[in-house]
């Protein structure tokens, strides 16, 4: 049985007490900490920059998973690596196709793992050529830009497609899904092949976060 990892998204945390919100997540069953970085241009919202990551990266013993929903990831990725990112994931749709592989290589050259994300309307076949180079593939199961959206069922076929390719070709990327993840949708994406589940409001608004996180891991 494959291991399922949970990545709480701090986008749903109370930023007036951010450290208190996240300091116990590892004991409660989380492995990753997900940072949704938005620029108000690639997506219609603004969240936070590398400074937030730098403030907490050494205080929390979780894998720092940075999701760049920004127009110019090449300009800013080093800021997040310096701030403590373990993974940098950028969007396939944010840059020209011929720029994708060079950026993947640049991130790797700076001793950081790299992921590529696709929006709900993007066909996963478009990123097949990049799969051998990736440490992570992130399937968005909502339109990126806001938390609390409902899960989009068409993401399941994308997850199955990418999971099948991974197994067939012995690729090493982790398959992550983000958007509308709760105890019901988690079962669907795990069955489809997802390994990392990003969840924001379901975890942070729960009265018992340990139970909430455990419920996401149940197949």
XYZ file of N, CA and C in Angstrom:
657
model
N 0.845 -1.197 0.000
C 0.000 0.000 0.000
C 0.885 1.254 0.000
N 0.626 2.154 -0.952
C 1.443 3.363 -1.041
C 1.139 4.306 0.118
N 2.122 5.126 0.444
C 1.941 6.090 1.530
C 1.283 7.356 0.994
N 0.351 7.882 1.769
C -0.346 9.115 1.407
C 0.159 10.233 2.315
N 0.508 11.350 1.696
C 1.038 12.489 2.437
C 0.034 13.644 2.398
N -0.074 14.335 3.510
C -0.998 15.463 3.610
C -0.218 16.774 3.690
N -0.660 17.744 2.894
C -0.001 19.055 2.822
C -1.012 20.154 3.138
N -1.145 20.541 4.401
C -2.052 21.645 4.732
C -1.619 22.938 4.037
N -2.577 23.633 3.457
C -2.290 24.898 2.777
C -2.480 26.057 3.741
N -1.427 26.835 3.969
C -1.522 27.925 4.936
C -2.404 29.063 4.447
N -2.847 28.993 3.195
C -3.764 30.008 2.684
C -5.035 30.080 3.533
N -5.385 28.961 4.171
C -6.600 28.912 4.998
C -6.323 29.136 6.476
N -5.074 29.374 6.830
C -4.728 29.594 8.234
C -5.055 31.016 8.673
N -5.093 31.219 9.963
C -5.281 32.551 10.536
C -3.909 33.210 10.624
N -3.651 34.189 9.759
C -2.323 34.789 9.681
C -1.994 35.674 10.872
N -2.969 36.009 11.690
C -2.682 36.783 12.888
C -1.969 35.932 13.942
N -2.018 34.627 13.766
C -1.318 33.702 14.674
C -0.789 32.518 13.867
N -0.073 32.819 12.792
C 0.327 31.797 11.822
C 1.164 30.688 12.443
N 2.167 31.053 13.236
C 3.013 30.014 13.810
C 2.214 29.076 14.717
N 1.320 29.634 15.515
C 0.476 28.803 16.377
C -0.411 27.870 15.542
N -0.817 28.353 14.378
C -1.679 27.563 13.498
C -0.967 26.336 12.935
N 0.340 26.440 12.731
C 1.036 25.379 12.002
C 2.025 24.564 12.832
N 2.361 25.022 14.030
C 3.448 24.381 14.781
C 3.156 22.941 15.176
N 1.901 22.566 15.279
C 1.568 21.209 15.720
C 1.125 20.306 14.578
N 1.220 20.770 13.333
C 0.685 20.003 12.211
C 1.401 18.664 12.014
N 2.706 18.617 12.280
C 3.423 17.353 12.111
C 2.911 16.303 13.100
N 2.718 16.696 14.358
C 2.193 15.772 15.355
C 0.775 15.321 14.989
N 0.082 16.181 14.259
C -1.300 15.868 13.878
C -1.378 15.044 12.599
N -0.214 14.760 11.989
C -0.192 13.836 10.867
C 0.196 14.408 9.518
N 0.528 15.692 9.453
C 0.936 16.293 8.184
C 2.413 16.013 7.911
N 2.772 15.983 6.637
C 4.161 15.779 6.220
C 4.704 17.007 5.504
N 3.850 17.645 4.727
C 4.220 18.814 3.945
C 3.479 20.049 4.470
N 4.002 21.218 4.124
C 3.316 22.476 4.380
C 3.266 23.213 3.048
N 2.065 23.517 2.588
C 1.854 24.040 1.235
C 1.711 25.560 1.267
N 2.504 26.213 0.409
C 2.497 27.676 0.311
C 1.953 28.092 -1.055
N 0.748 28.629 -1.071
C 0.130 29.098 -2.312
C 0.523 30.551 -2.552
N 1.426 30.766 -3.489
C 1.938 32.102 -3.781
C 1.209 32.659 -5.005
N 0.496 33.760 -4.830
C -0.312 34.352 -5.893
C 0.095 35.805 -6.124
N 0.091 36.201 -7.400
C 0.592 37.531 -7.744
C -0.477 38.520 -8.196
N -1.741 38.100 -8.253
C -2.788 39.004 -8.712
C -2.784 39.212 -10.216
N -1.932 38.473 -10.914
C -1.825 38.595 -12.370
C -2.085 37.250 -13.043
N -1.290 36.242 -12.702
C -1.536 34.896 -13.233
C -2.862 34.360 -12.697
N -3.152 34.686 -11.453
C -4.444 34.354 -10.837
C -5.036 35.629 -10.238
N -6.370 35.702 -10.101
C -7.012 36.941 -9.653
C -7.011 37.135 -8.142
N -5.870 36.949 -7.518
C -5.777 37.150 -6.081
C -4.306 37.355 -5.734
N -4.041 37.955 -4.588
C -2.686 38.153 -4.089
C -2.592 37.497 -2.720
N -1.532 36.734 -2.489
C -1.409 36.075 -1.184
C -0.204 36.602 -0.419
N 0.978 36.046 -0.634
C 2.158 36.431 0.135
C 3.403 36.090 -0.667
N 4.535 36.583 -0.195
C 5.801 36.342 -0.873
C 6.739 35.487 -0.051
N 7.999 35.527 -0.403
C 9.000 34.659 0.218
C 9.262 35.007 1.678
N 8.939 36.238 2.078
C 9.213 36.649 3.458
C 8.437 35.779 4.454
N 7.197 35.452 4.127
C 6.386 34.614 5.023
C 7.058 33.254 5.205
N 7.536 32.686 4.122
C 8.237 31.405 4.204
C 9.493 31.517 5.051
N 10.268 32.569 4.857
C 11.526 32.728 5.600
C 11.281 32.864 7.095
N 10.147 33.427 7.476
C 9.837 33.634 8.895
C 9.551 32.328 9.633
N 9.066 31.339 8.917
C 8.648 30.115 9.602
C 9.388 28.859 9.151
N 10.206 28.957 8.104
C 10.796 27.742 7.524
C 11.664 26.963 8.507
N 12.389 27.656 9.386
C 13.273 26.971 10.328
C 12.581 26.601 11.632
N 11.343 27.054 11.777
C 10.611 26.797 13.011
C 9.677 25.591 12.916
N 9.434 25.135 11.688
C 8.464 24.058 11.487
C 9.132 22.890 10.785
N 9.056 21.726 11.380
C 9.716 20.537 10.840
C 8.793 19.813 9.860
N 8.481 20.504 8.779
C 7.661 19.953 7.706
C 8.343 20.271 6.374
N 8.042 19.491 5.353
C 8.584 19.758 4.019
C 7.875 20.965 3.437
N 8.654 21.975 3.051
C 8.070 23.215 2.551
C 7.809 23.112 1.048
N 6.548 23.105 0.712
C 6.041 22.844 -0.634
C 5.484 24.157 -1.200
N 6.256 24.814 -2.071
C 5.900 26.152 -2.568
C 5.289 26.053 -3.957
N 4.070 26.548 -4.081
C 3.311 26.507 -5.331
C 3.227 27.927 -5.881
N 4.007 28.192 -6.939
C 4.068 29.528 -7.524
C 2.974 29.707 -8.574
N 1.920 30.398 -8.189
C 0.856 30.762 -9.134
C 1.123 32.199 -9.581
N 2.229 32.354 -10.309
C 2.690 33.685 -10.692
C 3.129 33.685 -12.155
N 3.118 34.876 -12.738
C 3.408 35.033 -14.163
C 4.879 34.820 -14.491
N 5.773 35.187 -13.590
C 7.204 35.138 -13.877
C 7.945 34.310 -12.830
N 7.765 32.975 -12.851
C 8.410 32.144 -11.818
C 9.928 32.197 -11.866
N 10.516 32.406 -13.044
C 11.976 32.442 -13.135
C 12.562 33.620 -12.361
N 11.820 34.704 -12.295
C 12.305 35.902 -11.610
C 12.342 35.722 -10.096
N 11.466 34.872 -9.574
C 11.291 34.822 -8.122
C 11.668 33.500 -7.462
N 11.934 32.443 -8.233
C 12.113 31.141 -7.592
C 13.287 31.128 -6.618
N 14.375 31.875 -6.920
C 15.531 31.869 -6.026
C 15.200 32.483 -4.670
N 14.303 33.469 -4.646
C 13.893 34.067 -3.371
C 13.300 33.010 -2.451
N 12.518 32.106 -3.021
C 11.861 31.082 -2.217
C 12.826 29.962 -1.832
N 13.773 29.662 -2.692
C 14.799 28.682 -2.318
C 15.621 29.214 -1.147
N 16.024 30.480 -1.225
C 16.785 31.093 -0.132
C 15.966 31.161 1.154
N 14.645 31.251 1.012
C 13.766 31.339 2.183
C 13.504 29.986 2.824
N 13.929 28.897 2.142
C 13.795 27.579 2.758
C 12.920 26.581 2.042
N 12.530 26.847 0.804
C 11.668 25.923 0.066
C 12.375 24.593 -0.187
N 11.639 23.502 -0.025
C 12.132 22.172 -0.382
C 11.679 21.775 -1.781
N 10.484 22.213 -2.145
C 9.936 22.012 -3.481
C 9.509 23.368 -4.041
N 9.820 23.610 -5.314
C 9.276 24.750 -6.042
C 8.450 24.197 -7.196
N 7.169 24.511 -7.190
C 6.288 24.097 -8.273
C 5.801 25.340 -9.007
N 5.980 25.348 -10.321
C 5.481 26.463 -11.118
C 4.469 25.948 -12.135
N 3.733 26.871 -12.746
C 2.666 26.491 -13.664
C 3.147 26.401 -15.099
N 2.770 25.298 -15.727
C 3.048 25.100 -17.146
C 2.485 26.251 -17.977
N 1.328 26.766 -17.576
C 0.643 27.802 -18.348
C 1.253 29.188 -18.162
N 2.148 29.342 -17.210
C 2.669 30.672 -16.863
C 3.751 31.154 -17.816
N 4.410 30.217 -18.494
C 5.538 30.590 -19.358
C 5.428 29.885 -20.706
N 6.282 30.254 -21.645
C 6.294 29.610 -22.953
C 6.802 28.166 -22.807
N 6.303 27.301 -23.683
C 6.640 25.884 -23.567
C 8.141 25.643 -23.655
N 8.812 26.412 -24.517
C 10.258 26.213 -24.681
C 11.055 26.692 -23.460
N 10.393 27.382 -22.540
C 11.051 27.858 -21.329
C 10.908 26.899 -20.150
N 10.031 25.910 -20.299
C 9.706 25.033 -19.171
C 10.910 24.188 -18.751
N 11.507 23.464 -19.666
C 12.623 22.585 -19.303
C 13.833 23.361 -18.780
N 14.223 24.483 -19.396
C 15.330 25.257 -18.820
C 15.064 25.704 -17.380
N 13.812 26.070 -17.077
C 13.497 26.488 -15.709
C 13.541 25.295 -14.757
N 13.050 24.159 -15.192
C 13.154 22.946 -14.374
C 14.611 22.692 -13.994
N 15.495 22.796 -14.976
C 16.919 22.531 -14.748
C 17.547 23.573 -13.828
N 17.146 24.837 -13.972
C 17.690 25.895 -13.111
C 17.319 25.660 -11.650
N 16.101 25.268 -11.412
C 15.653 25.015 -10.036
C 16.436 23.839 -9.453
N 16.591 22.774 -10.238
C 17.336 21.607 -9.771
C 18.806 21.942 -9.497
N 19.369 22.798 -10.328
C 20.774 23.184 -10.157
C 21.009 23.924 -8.843
N 19.938 24.443 -8.252
C 20.038 25.150 -6.981
C 19.601 24.281 -5.806
N 19.743 22.957 -6.013
C 19.502 21.975 -4.938
C 18.101 22.050 -4.351
N 17.141 22.248 -5.237
C 15.739 22.266 -4.822
C 14.968 21.316 -5.729
N 14.020 20.605 -5.163
C 13.171 19.739 -5.976
C 12.168 20.594 -6.748
N 11.748 20.078 -7.896
C 10.934 20.895 -8.784
C 9.649 20.172 -9.189
N 8.573 20.960 -9.232
C 7.288 20.436 -9.660
C 6.694 21.289 -10.764
N 5.781 20.684 -11.515
C 5.065 21.388 -12.569
C 3.577 21.211 -12.322
N 2.827 22.302 -12.400
C 1.395 22.270 -12.130
C 0.594 22.568 -13.386
N -0.594 21.957 -13.469
C -1.504 22.245 -14.580
C -2.871 22.655 -14.040
N -3.474 23.618 -14.728
C -4.810 24.112 -14.379
C -5.872 23.133 -14.887
N -7.118 23.286 -14.418
C -8.176 22.334 -14.789
C -8.429 22.181 -16.289
N -8.199 23.216 -17.071
C -8.490 23.128 -18.501
C -7.301 22.626 -19.326
N -6.173 22.368 -18.679
C -4.977 21.917 -19.395
C -4.948 20.396 -19.507
N -4.724 19.910 -20.715
C -4.621 18.476 -20.966
C -3.254 17.991 -20.472
N -3.215 16.973 -19.623
C -1.925 16.492 -19.103
C -0.990 15.969 -20.190
N -1.530 15.652 -21.356
C -0.676 15.208 -22.455
C 0.315 16.294 -22.869
N -0.032 17.550 -22.565
C 0.838 18.664 -22.941
C 2.155 18.675 -22.164
N 2.191 18.015 -21.011
C 3.409 18.055 -20.191
C 4.170 16.732 -20.179
N 3.770 15.783 -21.012
C 4.382 14.447 -21.002
C 5.896 14.513 -21.197
N 6.358 15.376 -22.064
C 7.797 15.437 -22.359
C 8.640 15.883 -21.164
N 7.993 16.521 -20.176
C 8.731 17.032 -19.017
C 8.736 16.057 -17.832
N 7.900 15.041 -17.892
C 7.726 14.142 -16.746
C 9.022 13.470 -16.272
N 9.932 13.075 -17.161
C 11.153 12.418 -16.670
C 12.025 13.308 -15.796
N 11.837 14.619 -15.861
C 12.712 15.559 -15.156
C 12.113 16.060 -13.839
N 10.883 15.669 -13.544
C 10.155 16.276 -12.432
C 10.208 15.444 -11.157
N 10.180 16.155 -10.023
C 10.061 15.522 -8.711
C 8.612 15.504 -8.236
N 7.782 16.329 -8.867
C 6.392 16.463 -8.439
C 5.556 16.959 -9.612
N 4.342 16.448 -9.719
C 3.351 16.973 -10.660
C 2.108 17.324 -9.855
N 1.661 18.563 -10.009
C 0.511 19.054 -9.246
C -0.675 19.258 -10.177
N -1.730 18.491 -9.926
C -2.978 18.629 -10.675
C -3.921 19.518 -9.874
N -4.313 20.640 -10.467
C -5.278 21.517 -9.817
C -6.688 20.980 -10.055
N -7.405 20.749 -8.962
C -8.778 20.252 -9.062
C -9.795 21.359 -8.798
N -9.301 22.607 -8.786
C -10.134 23.820 -8.826
C -9.356 24.836 -9.665
N -10.022 25.901 -10.061
C -9.312 26.977 -10.736
C -8.419 27.681 -9.709
N -7.130 27.814 -9.988
C -6.234 28.432 -9.003
C -6.567 29.892 -8.758
N -6.399 30.315 -7.517
C -6.603 31.719 -7.192
C -7.339 31.965 -5.898
N -8.188 31.034 -5.491
C -8.955 31.222 -4.261
C -9.107 29.889 -3.534
N -9.150 29.943 -2.211
C -9.391 28.756 -1.422
C -10.878 28.497 -1.278
N -11.223 27.293 -0.811
C -12.609 26.983 -0.495
C -13.498 26.628 -1.664
N -12.921 26.358 -2.849
C -13.736 25.999 -4.006
C -14.110 24.517 -3.985
N -15.118 24.176 -4.797
C -15.568 22.789 -4.882
C -14.688 21.983 -5.834
N -14.505 20.739 -5.499
C -13.686 19.806 -6.275
C -14.261 19.597 -7.673
N -13.380 19.574 -8.684
C -13.782 19.348 -10.065
C -13.497 17.899 -10.446
N -14.538 17.158 -10.756
C -14.433 15.718 -11.000
C -13.552 15.364 -12.194
N -13.433 16.273 -13.168
C -12.641 15.946 -14.358
C -11.147 15.815 -14.047
N -10.743 16.222 -12.852
C -9.336 16.072 -12.474
C -8.961 14.610 -12.251
N -9.926 13.760 -11.986
C -9.638 12.355 -11.688
C -9.012 11.642 -12.881
N -9.507 11.920 -14.079
C -8.928 11.292 -15.272
C -7.489 11.747 -15.492
N -7.193 12.998 -15.155
C -5.824 13.506 -15.290
C -4.892 12.787 -14.316
N -5.364 12.615 -13.093
C -4.557 11.930 -12.084
C -4.285 10.488 -12.514
N -5.322 9.803 -13.019
C -5.157 8.423 -13.489
C -4.147 8.353 -14.632
N -4.245 9.285 -15.558
C -3.339 9.320 -16.701
C -1.889 9.475 -16.249
N -1.650 10.415 -15.351
C -0.293 10.687 -14.873
C 0.232 9.559 -13.986
N -0.653 8.945 -13.223
C -0.257 7.820 -12.375
C 0.131 6.611 -13.224
N -0.622 6.369 -14.280
C -0.325 5.257 -15.186
C 1.013 5.459 -15.881
N 1.275 6.674 -16.352
C 2.548 6.973 -17.001
C 3.724 6.812 -16.037
N 3.511 7.240 -14.808
C 4.562 7.115 -13.799
C 4.940 5.649 -13.586
N 3.942 4.821 -13.430
C 4.190 3.401 -13.180
C 4.796 2.724 -14.413
N 4.265 3.047 -15.579
C 4.724 2.420 -16.824
C 6.185 2.743 -17.127
N 6.585 3.991 -16.856
C 7.923 4.455 -17.223
C 8.894 4.534 -16.045
N 8.409 4.142 -14.863
C 9.224 4.184 -13.650
C 9.731 5.599 -13.350
N 8.866 6.581 -13.588
C 9.201 7.960 -13.237
C 9.149 8.111 -11.719
N 9.852 9.122 -11.202
C 9.957 9.241 -9.743
C 9.159 10.410 -9.161
N 8.397 11.109 -10.000
C 7.662 12.261 -9.459
C 6.541 11.823 -8.510
N 6.303 12.672 -7.516
C 5.151 12.504 -6.641
C 3.953 13.168 -7.302
N 2.796 12.570 -7.152
C 1.585 13.089 -7.780
C 0.727 13.775 -6.721
N 0.593 15.084 -6.881
C -0.089 15.923 -5.892
C -1.380 16.481 -6.481
N -2.385 16.654 -5.628
C -3.654 17.250 -6.069
C -4.045 18.339 -5.090
N -4.591 19.422 -5.640
C -4.909 20.599 -4.822
C -6.237 21.186 -5.275
N -7.182 21.277 -4.325
C -8.450 21.950 -4.601
C -9.659 21.137 -4.190
N -10.396 21.634 -3.201
C -11.628 20.976 -2.791
C -11.425 19.629 -2.130
N -10.274 19.437 -1.486
C -9.976 18.135 -0.873
C -10.568 18.057 0.530
N -11.417 17.051 0.721
C -11.997 16.754 2.038
C -12.046 15.234 2.191
N -12.705 14.759 3.226
C -12.695 13.323 3.494
C -13.382 12.513 2.392
N -14.256 13.122 1.628
C -14.941 12.413 0.547
C -14.149 12.443 -0.758
N -13.690 13.629 -1.155
C -12.936 13.735 -2.405
C -11.550 13.103 -2.278
N -11.010 13.065 -1.065
C -9.696 12.440 -0.860
C -9.701 10.986 -1.309
N -10.749 10.263 -0.994
C -10.834 8.856 -1.384
C -10.791 8.705 -2.899
N -11.426 9.623 -3.602
C -11.466 9.560 -5.068
C -10.083 9.794 -5.669
N -9.383 10.789 -5.153
C -8.080 11.115 -5.758
C -7.019 10.080 -5.385
N -7.121 9.500 -4.202
C -6.191 8.436 -3.818
C -6.399 7.220 -4.716
N -7.645 6.879 -4.959
C -7.957 5.750 -5.842
C -7.428 6.002 -7.246
N -7.453 7.272 -7.675
C -6.973 7.631 -9.010
C -5.453 7.618 -9.100
N -4.772 7.697 -7.945
C -3.312 7.610 -7.948
C -2.583 8.738 -7.254
N -3.296 9.683 -6.656
C -2.643 10.802 -5.971
C -1.897 10.318 -4.732
N -0.767 10.999 -4.443
C 0.062 10.637 -3.292
C 0.173 11.759 -2.269
N 0.110 13.019 -2.724
C 0.121 14.168 -1.817
C -1.196 14.911 -1.982
N -1.886 15.133 -0.867
C -3.168 15.818 -0.882
C -3.031 17.162 -0.202
N -3.264 18.223 -0.958
C -3.255 19.572 -0.397
C -4.661 19.889 0.093
N -4.753 20.348 1.324
C -6.059 20.686 1.876
C -5.921 21.904 2.776
N -6.808 22.852 2.594
C -6.741 24.084 3.373
C -7.851 24.212 4.383
N -9.003 24.647 3.930
C -10.110 24.937 4.839
C -10.594 23.682 5.575
N -10.539 22.523 4.932
C -11.007 21.306 5.597
C -10.188 21.020 6.850
N -8.892 21.287 6.795
C -8.033 21.053 7.959
C -8.112 22.201 8.956
N -7.887 23.426 8.473
C -7.762 24.552 9.394
C -9.078 24.956 10.054
N -10.193 24.585 9.460
C -11.489 24.910 10.069
C -12.053 23.756 10.884
N -11.287 22.673 10.946
C -11.743 21.519 11.700
C -11.508 21.725 13.198
N -12.409 21.225 14.027
C -12.249 21.302 15.482
C -11.184 20.319 15.964
N -10.967 19.271 15.194
C -9.943 18.275 15.533
C -9.108 18.027 14.284
N -7.972 18.694 14.178
C -7.178 18.621 12.959
C -6.534 17.255 12.772
N -6.189 16.597 13.852
C -5.608 15.261 13.731
C -6.598 14.310 13.087
N -7.846 14.358 13.536
C -8.874 13.509 12.941
C -9.122 13.885 11.484
N -9.100 15.183 11.211
C -9.319 15.644 9.838
C -8.221 15.129 8.912
N -6.966 15.250 9.350
C -5.842 14.777 8.533
C -5.903 13.266 8.354
N -6.215 12.533 9.423
C -6.307 11.074 9.318
C -7.423 10.668 8.360
N -8.506 11.424 8.354
C -9.631 11.084 7.480
C -9.268 11.249 6.009
N -8.310 12.116 5.717
C -7.867 12.300 4.329
C -7.023 11.145 3.831
N -6.396 10.420 4.729
C -5.512 9.326 4.350
C -6.255 8.006 4.144
N -7.509 7.960 4.521
C -8.255 6.718 4.449
C -8.715 6.448 3.019
N -8.376 5.256 2.523
C -8.769 4.901 1.160
C -10.167 4.295 1.141
